[in-house]
Tab-separated table of C-alpha atoms and ligand atoms in Angstrom:
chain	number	residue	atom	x	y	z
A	1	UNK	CA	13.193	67.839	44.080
A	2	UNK	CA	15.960	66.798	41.576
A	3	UNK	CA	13.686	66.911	38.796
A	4	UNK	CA	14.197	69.274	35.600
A	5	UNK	CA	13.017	67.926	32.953
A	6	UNK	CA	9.467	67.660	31.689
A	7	UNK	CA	9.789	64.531	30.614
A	8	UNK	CA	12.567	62.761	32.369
A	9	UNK	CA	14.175	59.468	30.394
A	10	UNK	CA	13.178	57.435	33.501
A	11	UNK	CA	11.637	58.320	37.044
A	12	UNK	CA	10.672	56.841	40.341
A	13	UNK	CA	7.082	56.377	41.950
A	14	UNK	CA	7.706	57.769	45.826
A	15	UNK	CA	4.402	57.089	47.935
A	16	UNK	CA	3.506	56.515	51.644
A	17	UNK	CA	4.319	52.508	51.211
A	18	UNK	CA	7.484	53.084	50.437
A	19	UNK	CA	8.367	56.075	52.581
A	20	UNK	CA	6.687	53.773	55.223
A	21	UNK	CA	8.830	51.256	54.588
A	22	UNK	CA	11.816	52.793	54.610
A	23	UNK	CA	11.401	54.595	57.760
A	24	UNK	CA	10.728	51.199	59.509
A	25	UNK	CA	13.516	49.647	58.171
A	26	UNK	CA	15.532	52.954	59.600
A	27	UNK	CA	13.801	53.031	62.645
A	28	UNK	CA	14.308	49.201	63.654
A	29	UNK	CA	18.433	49.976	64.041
A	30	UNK	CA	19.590	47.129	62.156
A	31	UNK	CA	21.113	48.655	58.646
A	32	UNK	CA	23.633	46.355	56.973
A	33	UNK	CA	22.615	42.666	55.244
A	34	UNK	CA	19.838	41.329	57.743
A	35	UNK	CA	16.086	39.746	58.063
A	36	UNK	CA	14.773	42.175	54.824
A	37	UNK	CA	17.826	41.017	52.466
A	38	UNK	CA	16.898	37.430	53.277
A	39	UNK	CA	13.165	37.726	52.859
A	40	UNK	CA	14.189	39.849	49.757
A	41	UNK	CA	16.194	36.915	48.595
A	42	UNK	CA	13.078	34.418	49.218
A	43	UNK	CA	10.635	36.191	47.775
A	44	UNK	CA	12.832	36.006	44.739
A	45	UNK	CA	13.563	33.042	44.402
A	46	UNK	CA	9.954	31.896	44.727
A	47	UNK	CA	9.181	34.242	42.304
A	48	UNK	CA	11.875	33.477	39.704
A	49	UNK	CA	11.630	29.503	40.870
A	50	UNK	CA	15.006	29.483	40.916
A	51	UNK	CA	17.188	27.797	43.995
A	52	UNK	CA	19.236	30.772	44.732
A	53	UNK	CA	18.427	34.454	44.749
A	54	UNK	CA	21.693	36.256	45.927
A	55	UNK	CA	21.120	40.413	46.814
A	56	UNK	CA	24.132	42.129	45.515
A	57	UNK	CA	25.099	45.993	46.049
A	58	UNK	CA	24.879	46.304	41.977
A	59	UNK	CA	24.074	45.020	39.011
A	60	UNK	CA	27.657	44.999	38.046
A	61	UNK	CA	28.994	43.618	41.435
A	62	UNK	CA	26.404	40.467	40.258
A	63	UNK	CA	28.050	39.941	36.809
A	64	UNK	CA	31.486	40.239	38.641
A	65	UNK	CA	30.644	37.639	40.723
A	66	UNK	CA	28.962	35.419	38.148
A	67	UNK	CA	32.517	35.486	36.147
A	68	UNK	CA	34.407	35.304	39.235
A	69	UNK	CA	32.411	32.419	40.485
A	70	UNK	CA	32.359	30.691	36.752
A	71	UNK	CA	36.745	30.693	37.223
A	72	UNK	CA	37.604	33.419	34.290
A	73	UNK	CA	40.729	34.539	34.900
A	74	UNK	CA	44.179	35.832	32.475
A	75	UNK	CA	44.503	33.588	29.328
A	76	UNK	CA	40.204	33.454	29.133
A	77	UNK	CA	38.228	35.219	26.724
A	78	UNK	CA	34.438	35.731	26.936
A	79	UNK	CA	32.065	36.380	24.923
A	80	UNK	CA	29.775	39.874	24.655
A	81	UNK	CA	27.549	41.907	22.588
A	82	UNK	CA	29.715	45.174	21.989
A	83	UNK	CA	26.149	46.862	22.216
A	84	UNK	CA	25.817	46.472	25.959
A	85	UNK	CA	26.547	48.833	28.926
A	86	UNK	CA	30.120	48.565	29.656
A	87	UNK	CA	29.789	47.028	32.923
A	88	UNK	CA	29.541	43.630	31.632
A	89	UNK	CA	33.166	44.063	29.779
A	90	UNK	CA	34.046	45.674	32.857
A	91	UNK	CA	33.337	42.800	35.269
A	92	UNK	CA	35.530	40.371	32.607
A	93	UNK	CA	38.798	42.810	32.404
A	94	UNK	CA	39.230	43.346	35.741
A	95	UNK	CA	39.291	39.193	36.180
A	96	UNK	CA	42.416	39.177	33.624
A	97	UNK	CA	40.682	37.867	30.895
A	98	UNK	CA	39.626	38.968	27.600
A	99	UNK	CA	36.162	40.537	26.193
A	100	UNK	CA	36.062	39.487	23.140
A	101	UNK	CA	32.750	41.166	21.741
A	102	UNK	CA	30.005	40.098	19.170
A	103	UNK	CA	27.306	41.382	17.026
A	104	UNK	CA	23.852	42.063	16.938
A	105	UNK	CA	21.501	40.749	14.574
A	106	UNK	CA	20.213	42.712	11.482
A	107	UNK	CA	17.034	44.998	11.220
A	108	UNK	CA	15.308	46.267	14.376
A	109	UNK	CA	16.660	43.647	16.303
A	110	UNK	CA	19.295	44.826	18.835
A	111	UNK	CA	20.087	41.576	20.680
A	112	UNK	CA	23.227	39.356	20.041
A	113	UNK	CA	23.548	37.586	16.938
A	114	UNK	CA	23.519	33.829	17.803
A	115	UNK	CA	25.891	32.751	14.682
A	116	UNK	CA	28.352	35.909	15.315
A	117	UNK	CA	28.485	34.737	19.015
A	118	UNK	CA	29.451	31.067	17.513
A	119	UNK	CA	31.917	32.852	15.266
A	120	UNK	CA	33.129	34.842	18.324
A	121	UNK	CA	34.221	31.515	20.358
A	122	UNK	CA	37.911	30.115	19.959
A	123	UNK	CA	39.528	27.623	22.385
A	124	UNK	CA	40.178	30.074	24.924
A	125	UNK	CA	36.406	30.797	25.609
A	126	UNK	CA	35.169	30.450	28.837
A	127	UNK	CA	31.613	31.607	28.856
A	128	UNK	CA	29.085	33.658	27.001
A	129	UNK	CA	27.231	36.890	28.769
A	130	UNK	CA	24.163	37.326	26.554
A	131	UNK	CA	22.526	40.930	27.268
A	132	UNK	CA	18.237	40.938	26.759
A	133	UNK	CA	18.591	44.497	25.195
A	134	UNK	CA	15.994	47.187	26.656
A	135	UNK	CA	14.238	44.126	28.409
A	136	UNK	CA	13.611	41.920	25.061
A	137	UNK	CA	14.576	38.353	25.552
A	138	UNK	CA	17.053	37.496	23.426
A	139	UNK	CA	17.274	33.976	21.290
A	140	UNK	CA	18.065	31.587	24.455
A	141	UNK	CA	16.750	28.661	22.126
A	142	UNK	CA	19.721	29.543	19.349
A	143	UNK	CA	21.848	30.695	22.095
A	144	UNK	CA	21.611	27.721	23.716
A	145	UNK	CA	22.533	25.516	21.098
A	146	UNK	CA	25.790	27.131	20.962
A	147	UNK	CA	26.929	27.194	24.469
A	148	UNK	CA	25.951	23.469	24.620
A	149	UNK	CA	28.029	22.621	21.492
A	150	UNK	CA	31.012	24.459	23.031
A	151	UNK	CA	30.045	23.177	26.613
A	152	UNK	CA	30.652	27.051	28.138
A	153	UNK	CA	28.221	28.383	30.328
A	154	UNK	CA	25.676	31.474	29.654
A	155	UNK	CA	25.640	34.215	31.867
A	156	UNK	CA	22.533	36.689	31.390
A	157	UNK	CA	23.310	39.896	31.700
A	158	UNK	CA	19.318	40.594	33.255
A	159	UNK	CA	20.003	44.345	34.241
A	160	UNK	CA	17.154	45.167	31.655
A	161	UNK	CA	14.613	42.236	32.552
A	162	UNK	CA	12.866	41.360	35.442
A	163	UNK	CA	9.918	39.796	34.341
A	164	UNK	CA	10.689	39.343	30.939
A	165	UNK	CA	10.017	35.753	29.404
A	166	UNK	CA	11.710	33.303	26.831
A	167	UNK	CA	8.916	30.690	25.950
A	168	UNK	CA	7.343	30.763	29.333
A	169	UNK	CA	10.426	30.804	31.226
A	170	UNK	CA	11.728	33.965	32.689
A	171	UNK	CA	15.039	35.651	31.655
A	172	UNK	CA	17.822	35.509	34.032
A	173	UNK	CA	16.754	31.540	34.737
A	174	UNK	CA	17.534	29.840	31.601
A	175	UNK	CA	21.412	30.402	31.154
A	176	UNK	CA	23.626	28.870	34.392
A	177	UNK	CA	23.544	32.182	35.901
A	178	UNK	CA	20.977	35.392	35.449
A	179	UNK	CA	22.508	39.563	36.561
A	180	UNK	CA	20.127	41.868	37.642
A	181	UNK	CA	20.449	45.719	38.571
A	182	UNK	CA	18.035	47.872	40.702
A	183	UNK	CA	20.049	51.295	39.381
A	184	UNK	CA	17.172	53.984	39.938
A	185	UNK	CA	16.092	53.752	36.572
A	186	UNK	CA	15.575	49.950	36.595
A	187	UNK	CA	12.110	48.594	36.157
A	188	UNK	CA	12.973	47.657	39.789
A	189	UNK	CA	14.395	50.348	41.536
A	190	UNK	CA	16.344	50.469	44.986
A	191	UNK	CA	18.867	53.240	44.184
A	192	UNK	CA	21.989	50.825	43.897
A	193	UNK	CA	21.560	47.605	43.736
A	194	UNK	CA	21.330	44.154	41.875
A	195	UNK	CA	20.656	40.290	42.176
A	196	UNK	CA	22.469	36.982	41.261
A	197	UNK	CA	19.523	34.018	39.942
A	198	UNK	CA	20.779	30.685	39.633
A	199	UNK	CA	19.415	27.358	39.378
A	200	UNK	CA	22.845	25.703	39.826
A	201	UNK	CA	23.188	25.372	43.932
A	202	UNK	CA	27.011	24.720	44.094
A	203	UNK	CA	27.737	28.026	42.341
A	204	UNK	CA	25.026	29.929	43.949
A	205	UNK	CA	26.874	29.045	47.258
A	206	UNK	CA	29.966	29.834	45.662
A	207	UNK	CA	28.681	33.484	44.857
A	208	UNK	CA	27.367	33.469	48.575
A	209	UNK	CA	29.945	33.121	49.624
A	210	UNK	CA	32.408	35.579	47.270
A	211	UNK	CA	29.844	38.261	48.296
A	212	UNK	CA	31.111	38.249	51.635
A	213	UNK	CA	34.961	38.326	52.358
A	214	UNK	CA	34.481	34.661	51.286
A	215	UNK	CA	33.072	34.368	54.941
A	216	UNK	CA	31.227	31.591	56.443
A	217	UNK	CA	29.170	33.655	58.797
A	218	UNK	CA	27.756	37.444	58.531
A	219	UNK	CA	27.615	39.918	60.887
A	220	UNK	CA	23.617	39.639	61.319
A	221	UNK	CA	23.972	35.849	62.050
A	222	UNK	CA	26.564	36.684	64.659
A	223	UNK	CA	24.328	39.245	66.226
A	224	UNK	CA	21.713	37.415	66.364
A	225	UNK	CA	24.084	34.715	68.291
A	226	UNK	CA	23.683	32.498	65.463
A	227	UNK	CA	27.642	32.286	64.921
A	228	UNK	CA	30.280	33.150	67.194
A	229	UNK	CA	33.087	33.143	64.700
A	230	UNK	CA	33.946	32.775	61.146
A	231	UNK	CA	35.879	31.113	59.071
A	232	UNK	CA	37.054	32.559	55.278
A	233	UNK	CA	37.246	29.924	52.591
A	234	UNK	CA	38.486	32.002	49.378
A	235	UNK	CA	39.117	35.506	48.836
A	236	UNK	CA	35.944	37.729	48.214
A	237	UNK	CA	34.390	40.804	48.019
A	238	UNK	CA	31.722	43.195	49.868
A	239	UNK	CA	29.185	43.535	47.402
A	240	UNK	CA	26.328	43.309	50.067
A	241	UNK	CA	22.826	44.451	50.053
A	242	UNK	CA	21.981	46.916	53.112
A	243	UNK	CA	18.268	46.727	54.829
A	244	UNK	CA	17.243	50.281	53.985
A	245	UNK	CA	17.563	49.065	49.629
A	246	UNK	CA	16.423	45.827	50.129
A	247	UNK	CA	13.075	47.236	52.365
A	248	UNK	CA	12.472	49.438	48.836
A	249	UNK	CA	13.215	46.162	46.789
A	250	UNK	CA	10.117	44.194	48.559
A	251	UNK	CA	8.113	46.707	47.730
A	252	UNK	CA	9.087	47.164	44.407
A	253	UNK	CA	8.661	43.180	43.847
A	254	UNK	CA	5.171	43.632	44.821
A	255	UNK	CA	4.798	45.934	41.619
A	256	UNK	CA	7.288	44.710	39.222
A	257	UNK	CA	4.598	42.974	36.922
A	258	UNK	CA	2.315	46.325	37.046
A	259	UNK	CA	5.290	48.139	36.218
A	260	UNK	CA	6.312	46.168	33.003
A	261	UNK	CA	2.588	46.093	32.045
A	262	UNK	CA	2.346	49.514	32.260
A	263	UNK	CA	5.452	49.834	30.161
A	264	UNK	CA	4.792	47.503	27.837
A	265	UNK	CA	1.290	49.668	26.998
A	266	UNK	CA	3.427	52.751	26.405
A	267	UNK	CA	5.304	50.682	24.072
A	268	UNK	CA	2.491	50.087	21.822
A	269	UNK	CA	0.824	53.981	21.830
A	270	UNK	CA	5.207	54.488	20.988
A	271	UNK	CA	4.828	51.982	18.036
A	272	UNK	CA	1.439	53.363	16.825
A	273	UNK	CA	2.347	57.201	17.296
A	274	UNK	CA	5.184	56.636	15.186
A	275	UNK	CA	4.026	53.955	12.930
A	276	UNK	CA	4.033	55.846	9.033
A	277	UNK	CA	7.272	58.536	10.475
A	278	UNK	CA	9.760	57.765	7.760
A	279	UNK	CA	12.735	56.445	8.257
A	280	UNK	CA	12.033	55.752	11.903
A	281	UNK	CA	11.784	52.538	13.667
A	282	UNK	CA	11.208	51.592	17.098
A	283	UNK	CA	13.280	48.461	17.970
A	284	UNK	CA	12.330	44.715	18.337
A	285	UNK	CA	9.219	43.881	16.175
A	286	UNK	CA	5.748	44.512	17.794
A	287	UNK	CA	4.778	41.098	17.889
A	288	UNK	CA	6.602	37.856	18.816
A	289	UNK	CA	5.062	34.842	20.632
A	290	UNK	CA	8.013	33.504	21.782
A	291	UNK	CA	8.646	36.467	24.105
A	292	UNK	CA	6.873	38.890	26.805
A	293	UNK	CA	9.292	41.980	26.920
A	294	UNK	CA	9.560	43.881	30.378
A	295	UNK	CA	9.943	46.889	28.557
A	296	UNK	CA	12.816	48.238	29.933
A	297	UNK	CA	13.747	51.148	27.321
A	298	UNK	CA	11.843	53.025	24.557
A	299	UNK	CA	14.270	52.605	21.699
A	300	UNK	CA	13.790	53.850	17.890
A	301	UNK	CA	16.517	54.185	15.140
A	302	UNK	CA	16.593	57.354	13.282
A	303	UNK	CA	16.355	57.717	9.332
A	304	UNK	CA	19.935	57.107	7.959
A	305	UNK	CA	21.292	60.677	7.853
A	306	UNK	CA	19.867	62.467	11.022
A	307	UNK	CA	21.721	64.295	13.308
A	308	UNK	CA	21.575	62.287	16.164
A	309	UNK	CA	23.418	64.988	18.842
A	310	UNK	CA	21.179	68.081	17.126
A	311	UNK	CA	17.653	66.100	17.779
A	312	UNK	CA	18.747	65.392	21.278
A	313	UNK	CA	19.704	69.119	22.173
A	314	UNK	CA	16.367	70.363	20.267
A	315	UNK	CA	14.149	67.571	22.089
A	316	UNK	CA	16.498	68.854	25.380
A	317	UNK	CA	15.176	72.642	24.996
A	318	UNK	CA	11.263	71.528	25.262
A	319	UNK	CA	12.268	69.506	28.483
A	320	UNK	CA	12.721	65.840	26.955
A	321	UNK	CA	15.581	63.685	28.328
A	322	UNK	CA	16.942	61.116	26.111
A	323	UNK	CA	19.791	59.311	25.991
A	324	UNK	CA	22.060	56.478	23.516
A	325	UNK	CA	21.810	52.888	24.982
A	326	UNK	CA	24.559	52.148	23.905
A	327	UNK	CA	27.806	53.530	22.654
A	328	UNK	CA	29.202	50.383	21.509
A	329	UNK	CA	31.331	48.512	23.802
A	330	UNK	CA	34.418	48.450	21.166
A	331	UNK	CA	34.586	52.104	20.553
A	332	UNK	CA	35.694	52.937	23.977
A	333	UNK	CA	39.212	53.936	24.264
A	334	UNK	CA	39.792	51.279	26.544
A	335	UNK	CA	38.319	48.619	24.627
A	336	UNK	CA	39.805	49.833	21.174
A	337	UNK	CA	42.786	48.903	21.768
A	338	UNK	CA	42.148	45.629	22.096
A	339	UNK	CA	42.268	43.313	18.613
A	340	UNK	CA	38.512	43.813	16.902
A	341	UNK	CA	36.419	41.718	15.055
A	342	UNK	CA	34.364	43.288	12.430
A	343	UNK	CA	30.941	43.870	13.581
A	344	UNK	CA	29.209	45.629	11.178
A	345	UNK	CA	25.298	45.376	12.295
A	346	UNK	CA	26.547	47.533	15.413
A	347	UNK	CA	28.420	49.668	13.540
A	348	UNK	CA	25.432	50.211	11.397
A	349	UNK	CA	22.975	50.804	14.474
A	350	UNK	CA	25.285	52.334	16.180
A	351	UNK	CA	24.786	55.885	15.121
A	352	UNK	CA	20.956	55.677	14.487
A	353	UNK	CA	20.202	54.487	18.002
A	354	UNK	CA	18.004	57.068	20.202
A	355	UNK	CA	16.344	56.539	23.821
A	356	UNK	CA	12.997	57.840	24.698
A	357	UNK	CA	11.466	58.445	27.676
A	358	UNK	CA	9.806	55.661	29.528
A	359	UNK	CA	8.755	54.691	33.212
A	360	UNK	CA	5.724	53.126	34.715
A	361	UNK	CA	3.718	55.933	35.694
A	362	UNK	CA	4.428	58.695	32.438
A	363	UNK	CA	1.379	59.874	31.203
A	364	UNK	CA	0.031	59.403	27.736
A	365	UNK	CA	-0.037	63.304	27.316
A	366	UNK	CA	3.855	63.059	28.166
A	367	UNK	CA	4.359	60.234	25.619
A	368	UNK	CA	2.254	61.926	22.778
A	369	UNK	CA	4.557	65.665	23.497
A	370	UNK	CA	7.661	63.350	23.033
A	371	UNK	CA	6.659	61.921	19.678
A	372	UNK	CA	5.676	65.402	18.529
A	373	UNK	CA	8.524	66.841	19.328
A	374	UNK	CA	10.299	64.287	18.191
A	375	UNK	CA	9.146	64.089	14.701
A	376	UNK	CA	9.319	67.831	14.293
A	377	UNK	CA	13.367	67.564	15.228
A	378	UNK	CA	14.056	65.000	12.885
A	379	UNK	CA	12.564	66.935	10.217
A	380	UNK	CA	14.751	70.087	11.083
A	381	UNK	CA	17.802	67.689	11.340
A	382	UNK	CA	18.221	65.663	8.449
A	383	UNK	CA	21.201	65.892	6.432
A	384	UNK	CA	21.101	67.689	3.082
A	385	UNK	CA	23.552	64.863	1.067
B	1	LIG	C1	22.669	46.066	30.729
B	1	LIG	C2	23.280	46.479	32.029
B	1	LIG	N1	24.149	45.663	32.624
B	1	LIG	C3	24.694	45.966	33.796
B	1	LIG	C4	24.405	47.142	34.443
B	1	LIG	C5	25.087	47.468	35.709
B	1	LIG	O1	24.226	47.625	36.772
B	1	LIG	P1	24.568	48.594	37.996
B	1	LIG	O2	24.443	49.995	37.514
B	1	LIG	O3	23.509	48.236	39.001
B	1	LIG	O4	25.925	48.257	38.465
B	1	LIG	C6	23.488	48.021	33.870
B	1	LIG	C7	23.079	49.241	34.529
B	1	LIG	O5	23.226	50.258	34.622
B	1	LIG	C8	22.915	47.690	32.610
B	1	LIG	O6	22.051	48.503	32.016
């Protein structure tokens, strides 16, 4: 066992389903992209209604793909909250264009700003990647607006929300192109991992294709005698699925919407166990008809003057994980170099921002230790001014 913390930020269930189903997937010889990546790929896009589900090796070989496939290239810019994981600003450097980042709205609300992403856009835009922070769906009504008055397409940047839902429709579906990741700590776990949703079949085929060498055939169809020979149409990648993740993946699909639930009720014993702690609040308001959160992360801000670094080490002796989601995007060395534009909601967030632990199956004993603890090091912490 890995495991040393008492309460870990994020864990996986293991069981005799999915032990089971891994060993059959071992056990039948066939490893690489075959019959489980397809059904994978069905079963997802019944259950997303969307016309194509592509399995990708990562959530970051997905958004790659999405901005490959959408034609960014040098001389581009695109559009990003700088509170994101870096892999989205990642996947649009390494096409030659330019991140150009945005940011987040005011208050406890840690999505993208729709009118700082309509400031953000100049001629050279090319498309938007909108992030649904720590599974919250972001404003795809206000977003929308924006990319359709610029005509640029909206890639979602999904990693956090499987499941989640904009106004009945679920995230990842609504812009032309949804990103998810099944990273271990994903509400949907294979270990690596990720998915491309899209509604729009010309560039789903497109990302088919780019997955693969740009190949016309795969190795399973030619074993299976299906093709004898292959063609390549444009230069692509390898950013296949393998049997062994997506036989964990079907499983996991069967308990996605248990998972978020269960999330999503840890949320609210969060929100009431630290409901009155001054100073403190936990991110994205508790109640919002427009939206049904997946839940993804546990995130609070800390009273204005904490020390952030001390509160982690002290909640790290009694065995808590935590973690930052996220330093901004802009601050990194790589990215600081680039010309900024003043974003001063992140900035302000930015320092306050703390992870707690959260996963499907933690125990309300664990939850209620980690709000103990964790008022008790913010009160040793505080600066003195
Ligand atoms: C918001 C976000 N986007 C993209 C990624 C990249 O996914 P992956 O780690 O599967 O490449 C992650 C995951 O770690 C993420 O949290």
């Amino acid at each position: 066992m890995v495991q040393r913390w008492q309460v870990p930020l994020a864990d996986v269930r293991v069981d005799e389903e999915l032990l089971g189903a891994v060993h059959d997937t071992v056990a039948s010889g066939w490893w690489s992209t075959g019959p489980r990546v397809a059904e994978l790929e069905r079963q997802f896009s019944e259950y997303f209604d969307a016309e194509q589900a592509v399995a990708v090796s990562s959530g970051t070989a997905a958004l790659h793909l999405a901005v490959v496939a959408l034609g960014c290239g040098p001389g581009d810019e695109v559009v990003l909250p700088s509170l994101n994981f870096v892999a989205a600003a990642n996947a649009v450097a390494v096409t030659g264009a330019r991140p150009v980042f945005c940011d987040v709205g005011a208050g406890a609300d840690l999505n993208l700003s729709p009118a700082d992403l309509d400031a953000a856009i100049t001629p050279a835009t090319k498309a938007l990647i909108v992030l649904h922070y720590g599974g919250n769906p972001c404003d795809l009504d206000a977003i929308s607006e924006v990319a359709e008055r610029h005509h640029l397409p909206i890639v979602e940047d999904a990693a956090h929300a499987p499941g989640a839902v904009w106004r009945g429709r679920k995230c990842g579906t609504i812009g032309r192109v949804g990103c998810f990741s099944f990273f271990s700590n994903k509400n949907l776990p294979t270990g690596e991992g990720g998915l491309v949703v899209t509604n729009d079949r010309e560039l789903g085929e497109k990302i088919r294709l780019l997955r693969s060498h740009g190949m016309t055939a795969l190795t399973w169809d030619r074993h299976r005698g299906h093709a004898h020979a292959y063609d390549v149409l444009q230069p692509g990648f390898n950013y296949r699925l393998d049997e062994i993740r997506a036989a964990i993946g079907l499983v996991e699909l069967d308990r996605l919407e248990t998972e978020n639930a269960a999330r999503r009720r840890l949320a609210v014993r969060y929100r009431e166990r630290l409901d009155g702690v001054e100073g403190v609040v936990f991110a994205f308001p508790a109640h919002d008809d427009r939206v049904i959160s997946s839940q993804h992360l546990a995130v609070v801000l800390l009273p204005e003057r904490t020390a952030r670094k001390d509160v982690q080490a002290e909640l790290a002796k009694d065995g808590i994980q935590t973690s930052v989601h996220y330093p901004p995007i802009h601050t990194f060395t790589h990215y600081a170099a680039l010309p900024q534009r003043p974003l001063p909601e992140t900035e302000r967030v930015g320092s306050r921002l703390l992870t707690l632990p959260l996963f499907g199956h933690m125990t309300e004993e664990q939850l209620d230790y980690v709000t103990d603890r964790l008022v008790d090091a913010i009160s040793a912490h505080a600066i003195e001014l």
